[in-house]
Amino acid sequence: MRPLLLPVLLFLFAAMPIAAQAPDAEALLADWHRNWRTAFTPVARIQARETAIRTVDGPGSMQRLRTVSTLQYAVGGPTDREILFAEINGRRVFVARLHQLETRLGRAYGAGYRRIRRTSVLPNTLIALVRPSGRITADQVDGVPVWEVPVEPLRVNDLIERGTLWFSRPGPGEAPRLLRSRIVGTPGPDSAVMTTDYTRTAGLDLPRYIETEVVVRQRRRRRLFTILLSAEVTLGEYTITPR
């Protein structure tokens, strides 16, 4: 039996798949950015439908705000949000009433509430603010093989402390896709985590689902309270207007 052992082992090793070699992190981000610019060049405006549920879970009370809005991503300009529908704790309200409550929540929880209220950004804006901070590793997102890239901000800011980007593993001649991002930030004394899943539309990786959690700690009457602020945002019905 021993003379047969070596050929059998050689056959088994030959049949094993070769592990994909991890690319250079900076080259991967540059490749993604290059393909984004190519797909984005003919675009004048991107419109999306946003459904958001924002929750403020504080001492003795909870506020749940639900909105349906239209987002306009303008090239070279800010993102505009037009609120079409608003609910507070399950009751429909006028948009003016929603703004009044949000003003109070903003005063009470500062940067933490502004974090869950902020409109989503296109991923090229995010990736332009970060650089690789470690070694690429192999991972999976929803069963899809990906490259996991740890990142850090190019400059110190109160929005990004560190993060992770997950890109698809492209085959020959294919462009990498951004499938997920996770950003950890420290807005003032608070801590925040934002996870975004993306979908490919017209060659662009656009936000599909965003989950944000912010932990705020406040001292009131000599007692320390912890308030959890959270947001679940779903985006879809994308319309892309060419130049």
CSV table of C-alpha atoms in Angstrom, one decimal:
chain,number,residue,atom,x,y,z
A,1,MET,CA,0.0,0.0,0.0
A,2,ARG,CA,2.8,2.4,0.7
A,3,PRO,CA,3.9,2.8,-3.0
A,4,LEU,CA,0.4,4.0,-3.7
A,5,LEU,CA,0.4,6.6,-0.9
A,6,LEU,CA,2.6,9.3,-2.7
A,7,PRO,CA,0.5,9.3,-5.9
A,8,VAL,CA,-2.7,9.6,-3.9
A,9,LEU,CA,-1.4,12.5,-1.9
A,10,LEU,CA,-0.2,14.3,-5.0
A,11,PHE,CA,-3.6,13.8,-6.6
A,12,LEU,CA,-5.4,15.3,-3.5
A,13,PHE,CA,-3.1,18.3,-3.3
A,14,ALA,CA,-3.6,19.0,-7.1
A,15,ALA,CA,-7.4,18.9,-6.6
A,16,MET,CA,-7.3,21.4,-3.7
A,17,PRO,CA,-8.3,25.0,-4.7
A,18,ILE,CA,-5.6,27.5,-4.6
A,19,ALA,CA,-6.3,30.3,-2.0
A,20,ALA,CA,-6.8,33.7,-3.6
A,21,GLN,CA,-3.9,36.0,-2.9
A,22,ALA,CA,-5.0,39.2,-1.1
A,23,PRO,CA,-4.4,42.3,-3.2
A,24,ASP,CA,-2.7,45.4,-1.9
A,25,ALA,CA,-5.1,47.5,0.2
A,26,GLU,CA,-4.3,50.9,-1.3
A,27,ALA,CA,-4.5,49.4,-4.8
A,28,LEU,CA,-7.9,47.9,-4.1
A,29,LEU,CA,-9.3,51.2,-2.9
A,30,ALA,CA,-7.8,53.0,-5.9
A,31,ASP,CA,-9.2,50.5,-8.3
A,32,TRP,CA,-12.7,50.9,-6.7
A,33,HIS,CA,-12.4,54.7,-6.9
A,34,ARG,CA,-11.3,54.6,-10.5
A,35,ASN,CA,-14.3,52.5,-11.5
A,36,TRP,CA,-16.6,54.7,-9.4
A,37,ARG,CA,-15.4,57.9,-11.3
A,38,THR,CA,-16.0,56.2,-14.6
A,39,ALA,CA,-19.6,55.2,-13.7
A,40,PHE,CA,-20.3,58.5,-12.0
A,41,THR,CA,-19.0,60.9,-14.7
A,42,PRO,CA,-22.3,60.9,-16.8
A,43,VAL,CA,-24.4,61.4,-13.7
A,44,ALA,CA,-26.0,64.7,-12.8
A,45,ARG,CA,-28.3,63.6,-9.9
A,46,ILE,CA,-29.3,60.5,-8.0
A,47,GLN,CA,-32.7,60.3,-6.3
A,48,ALA,CA,-33.8,57.6,-3.8
A,49,ARG,CA,-36.7,56.8,-1.5
A,50,GLU,CA,-35.7,56.7,2.2
A,51,THR,CA,-37.6,55.0,4.9
A,52,ALA,CA,-36.1,55.7,8.4
A,53,ILE,CA,-37.0,54.6,11.9
A,54,ARG,CA,-35.1,56.5,14.6
A,55,THR,CA,-35.4,55.6,18.3
A,56,VAL,CA,-34.4,57.4,21.4
A,57,ASP,CA,-34.4,55.1,24.4
A,58,GLY,CA,-33.8,57.3,27.5
A,59,PRO,CA,-34.5,57.1,31.2
A,60,GLY,CA,-38.2,56.6,31.7
A,61,SER,CA,-39.3,57.2,28.1
A,62,MET,CA,-38.9,56.2,24.5
A,63,GLN,CA,-39.4,58.2,21.3
A,64,ARG,CA,-39.9,56.4,18.0
A,65,LEU,CA,-39.8,58.5,14.8
A,66,ARG,CA,-40.6,57.1,11.4
A,67,THR,CA,-40.3,59.0,8.2
A,68,VAL,CA,-40.6,58.4,4.5
A,69,SER,CA,-38.5,60.8,2.4
A,70,THR,CA,-37.1,61.6,-1.0
A,71,LEU,CA,-33.3,62.0,-1.1
A,72,GLN,CA,-31.5,64.0,-3.8
A,73,TYR,CA,-27.8,63.4,-4.2
A,74,ALA,CA,-26.5,66.3,-6.3
A,75,VAL,CA,-23.1,66.3,-7.9
A,76,GLY,CA,-20.8,68.6,-6.0
A,77,GLY,CA,-23.6,69.7,-3.6
A,78,PRO,CA,-25.3,68.6,-0.4
A,79,THR,CA,-27.8,65.9,0.0
A,80,ASP,CA,-31.4,67.2,0.2
A,81,ARG,CA,-34.1,65.4,2.1
A,82,GLU,CA,-37.8,66.1,1.5
A,83,ILE,CA,-40.0,64.4,4.1
A,84,LEU,CA,-43.2,63.0,2.7
A,85,PHE,CA,-44.6,61.2,5.7
A,86,ALA,CA,-43.9,61.3,9.4
A,87,GLU,CA,-45.0,59.4,12.5
A,88,ILE,CA,-44.1,59.9,16.2
A,89,ASN,CA,-44.8,56.8,18.4
A,90,GLY,CA,-47.1,55.3,15.7
A,91,ARG,CA,-49.2,58.5,15.2
A,92,ARG,CA,-49.0,60.4,12.0
A,93,VAL,CA,-48.0,64.0,12.5
A,94,PHE,CA,-47.3,67.1,10.4
A,95,VAL,CA,-43.7,67.6,9.4
A,96,ALA,CA,-43.6,70.8,11.4
A,97,ARG,CA,-44.4,68.8,14.6
A,98,LEU,CA,-41.6,66.4,13.7
A,99,HIS,CA,-39.1,69.2,13.3
A,100,GLN,CA,-40.1,70.6,16.7
A,101,LEU,CA,-39.4,67.3,18.4
A,102,GLU,CA,-36.2,66.8,16.6
A,103,THR,CA,-35.0,70.3,17.6
A,104,ARG,CA,-35.6,69.3,21.3
A,105,LEU,CA,-33.8,66.0,20.8
A,106,GLY,CA,-30.9,67.7,19.2
A,107,ARG,CA,-30.6,70.1,22.1
A,108,ALA,CA,-30.8,67.2,24.6
A,109,TYR,CA,-28.4,64.8,22.9
A,110,GLY,CA,-26.2,67.0,20.7
A,111,ALA,CA,-23.8,65.2,18.3
A,112,GLY,CA,-25.3,61.8,19.2
A,113,TYR,CA,-28.7,62.7,17.8
A,114,ARG,CA,-27.3,64.5,14.8
A,115,ARG,CA,-25.4,61.3,14.0
A,116,ILE,CA,-28.7,59.3,13.6
A,117,ARG,CA,-30.4,62.2,11.9
A,118,ARG,CA,-27.7,62.8,9.2
A,119,THR,CA,-28.5,61.8,5.6
A,120,SER,CA,-26.5,59.0,4.2
A,121,VAL,CA,-23.5,59.8,2.0
A,122,LEU,CA,-22.4,58.2,-1.2
A,123,PRO,CA,-19.5,55.8,-0.6
A,124,ASN,CA,-16.9,57.7,-2.6
A,125,THR,CA,-17.2,60.5,0.0
A,126,LEU,CA,-16.5,58.0,2.8
A,127,ILE,CA,-13.6,56.3,1.0
A,128,ALA,CA,-12.0,59.6,0.2
A,129,LEU,CA,-11.7,60.3,4.0
A,130,VAL,CA,-10.0,57.1,5.0
A,131,ARG,CA,-6.8,55.0,4.3
A,132,PRO,CA,-5.9,51.4,4.9
A,133,SER,CA,-4.7,50.8,8.5
A,134,GLY,CA,-3.8,47.1,8.4
A,135,ARG,CA,-3.6,43.8,6.5
A,136,ILE,CA,-6.4,42.7,4.1
A,137,THR,CA,-8.0,39.4,5.3
A,138,ALA,CA,-10.5,37.0,3.6
A,139,ASP,CA,-14.0,37.0,4.9
A,140,GLN,CA,-17.6,36.5,3.8
A,141,VAL,CA,-20.7,38.8,3.6
A,142,ASP,CA,-24.0,37.0,3.3
A,143,GLY,CA,-22.1,34.0,1.9
A,144,VAL,CA,-20.2,36.0,-0.6
A,145,PRO,CA,-16.4,35.8,-0.5
A,146,VAL,CA,-14.9,39.3,0.2
A,147,TRP,CA,-11.8,41.1,1.1
A,148,GLU,CA,-12.0,42.8,4.5
A,149,VAL,CA,-10.0,46.1,4.7
A,150,PRO,CA,-9.4,47.9,8.0
A,151,VAL,CA,-9.3,51.7,7.6
A,152,GLU,CA,-8.6,54.8,9.6
A,153,PRO,CA,-9.2,58.5,8.9
A,154,LEU,CA,-6.7,60.5,6.9
A,155,ARG,CA,-7.1,63.3,9.4
A,156,VAL,CA,-8.4,63.3,13.0
A,157,ASN,CA,-12.1,64.1,13.1
A,158,ASP,CA,-15.1,63.5,15.3
A,159,LEU,CA,-17.0,61.3,12.7
A,160,ILE,CA,-14.5,58.5,12.1
A,161,GLU,CA,-12.2,56.8,14.6
A,162,ARG,CA,-11.7,53.6,12.7
A,163,GLY,CA,-13.7,51.4,10.3
A,164,THR,CA,-13.9,48.3,8.0
A,165,LEU,CA,-14.7,48.0,4.3
A,166,TRP,CA,-15.8,44.7,2.7
A,167,PHE,CA,-15.2,44.4,-1.1
A,168,SER,CA,-16.1,41.6,-3.4
A,169,ARG,CA,-13.3,39.5,-4.8
A,170,PRO,CA,-13.4,40.3,-8.5
A,171,GLY,CA,-12.5,37.8,-11.2
A,172,PRO,CA,-10.3,38.6,-14.2
A,173,GLY,CA,-11.5,41.8,-15.9
A,174,GLU,CA,-14.1,42.5,-13.1
A,175,ALA,CA,-14.3,45.6,-10.9
A,176,PRO,CA,-14.4,45.3,-7.1
A,177,ARG,CA,-17.8,46.0,-5.5
A,178,LEU,CA,-18.2,47.6,-2.1
A,179,LEU,CA,-20.7,45.4,-0.3
A,180,ARG,CA,-20.5,46.7,3.3
A,181,SER,CA,-18.9,49.4,5.5
A,182,ARG,CA,-18.7,49.8,9.2
A,183,ILE,CA,-17.6,53.1,10.8
A,184,VAL,CA,-16.9,53.6,14.5
A,185,GLY,CA,-16.9,57.2,15.6
A,186,THR,CA,-16.8,59.2,18.8
A,187,PRO,CA,-19.0,62.3,18.5
A,188,GLY,CA,-17.9,64.1,21.6
A,189,PRO,CA,-18.2,61.9,24.7
A,190,ASP,CA,-20.5,59.5,22.9
A,191,SER,CA,-19.7,56.3,20.9
A,192,ALA,CA,-21.3,55.5,17.6
A,193,VAL,CA,-21.3,52.5,15.1
A,194,MET,CA,-22.7,52.8,11.6
A,195,THR,CA,-23.0,49.8,9.3
A,196,THR,CA,-24.1,50.2,5.7
A,197,ASP,CA,-24.9,47.6,3.1
A,198,TYR,CA,-24.7,48.6,-0.6
A,199,THR,CA,-26.3,47.5,-3.8
A,200,ARG,CA,-24.9,47.9,-7.4
A,201,THR,CA,-27.0,50.2,-9.6
A,202,ALA,CA,-25.8,51.4,-13.0
A,203,GLY,CA,-22.2,50.6,-12.0
A,204,LEU,CA,-22.4,52.5,-8.7
A,205,ASP,CA,-22.4,51.0,-5.2
A,206,LEU,CA,-25.3,52.8,-3.5
A,207,PRO,CA,-26.5,52.6,0.1
A,208,ARG,CA,-29.2,50.0,0.6
A,209,TYR,CA,-29.6,49.6,4.3
A,210,ILE,CA,-28.0,51.6,7.2
A,211,GLU,CA,-28.0,50.7,10.9
A,212,THR,CA,-26.6,53.2,13.4
A,213,GLU,CA,-26.3,53.0,17.1
A,214,VAL,CA,-25.1,55.8,19.4
A,215,VAL,CA,-24.6,55.4,23.1
A,216,VAL,CA,-24.9,58.7,25.1
A,217,ARG,CA,-24.0,59.0,28.7
A,218,GLN,CA,-25.3,61.9,30.7
A,219,ARG,CA,-25.1,62.9,34.4
A,220,ARG,CA,-28.4,64.3,35.8
A,221,ARG,CA,-28.9,65.1,39.5
A,222,ARG,CA,-25.7,63.3,40.4
A,223,ARG,CA,-26.8,60.1,38.6
A,224,LEU,CA,-25.3,58.7,35.4
A,225,PHE,CA,-27.8,57.7,32.7
A,226,THR,CA,-27.2,55.8,29.5
A,227,ILE,CA,-29.3,56.7,26.5
A,228,LEU,CA,-29.4,54.5,23.3
A,229,LEU,CA,-30.0,56.3,20.0
A,230,SER,CA,-30.6,54.1,17.0
A,231,ALA,CA,-31.6,54.4,13.4
A,232,GLU,CA,-32.6,51.9,10.7
A,233,VAL,CA,-32.7,53.3,7.2
A,234,THR,CA,-33.7,51.6,4.0
A,235,LEU,CA,-33.0,53.1,0.7
A,236,GLY,CA,-34.3,52.1,-2.7
A,237,GLU,CA,-36.2,53.1,-5.9
A,238,TYR,CA,-33.1,54.8,-7.2
A,239,THR,CA,-33.4,57.1,-10.2
A,240,ILE,CA,-30.3,58.3,-11.9
A,241,THR,CA,-30.5,61.5,-14.0
A,242,PRO,CA,-27.7,61.9,-16.7
A,243,ARG,CA,-26.0,65.1,-17.4
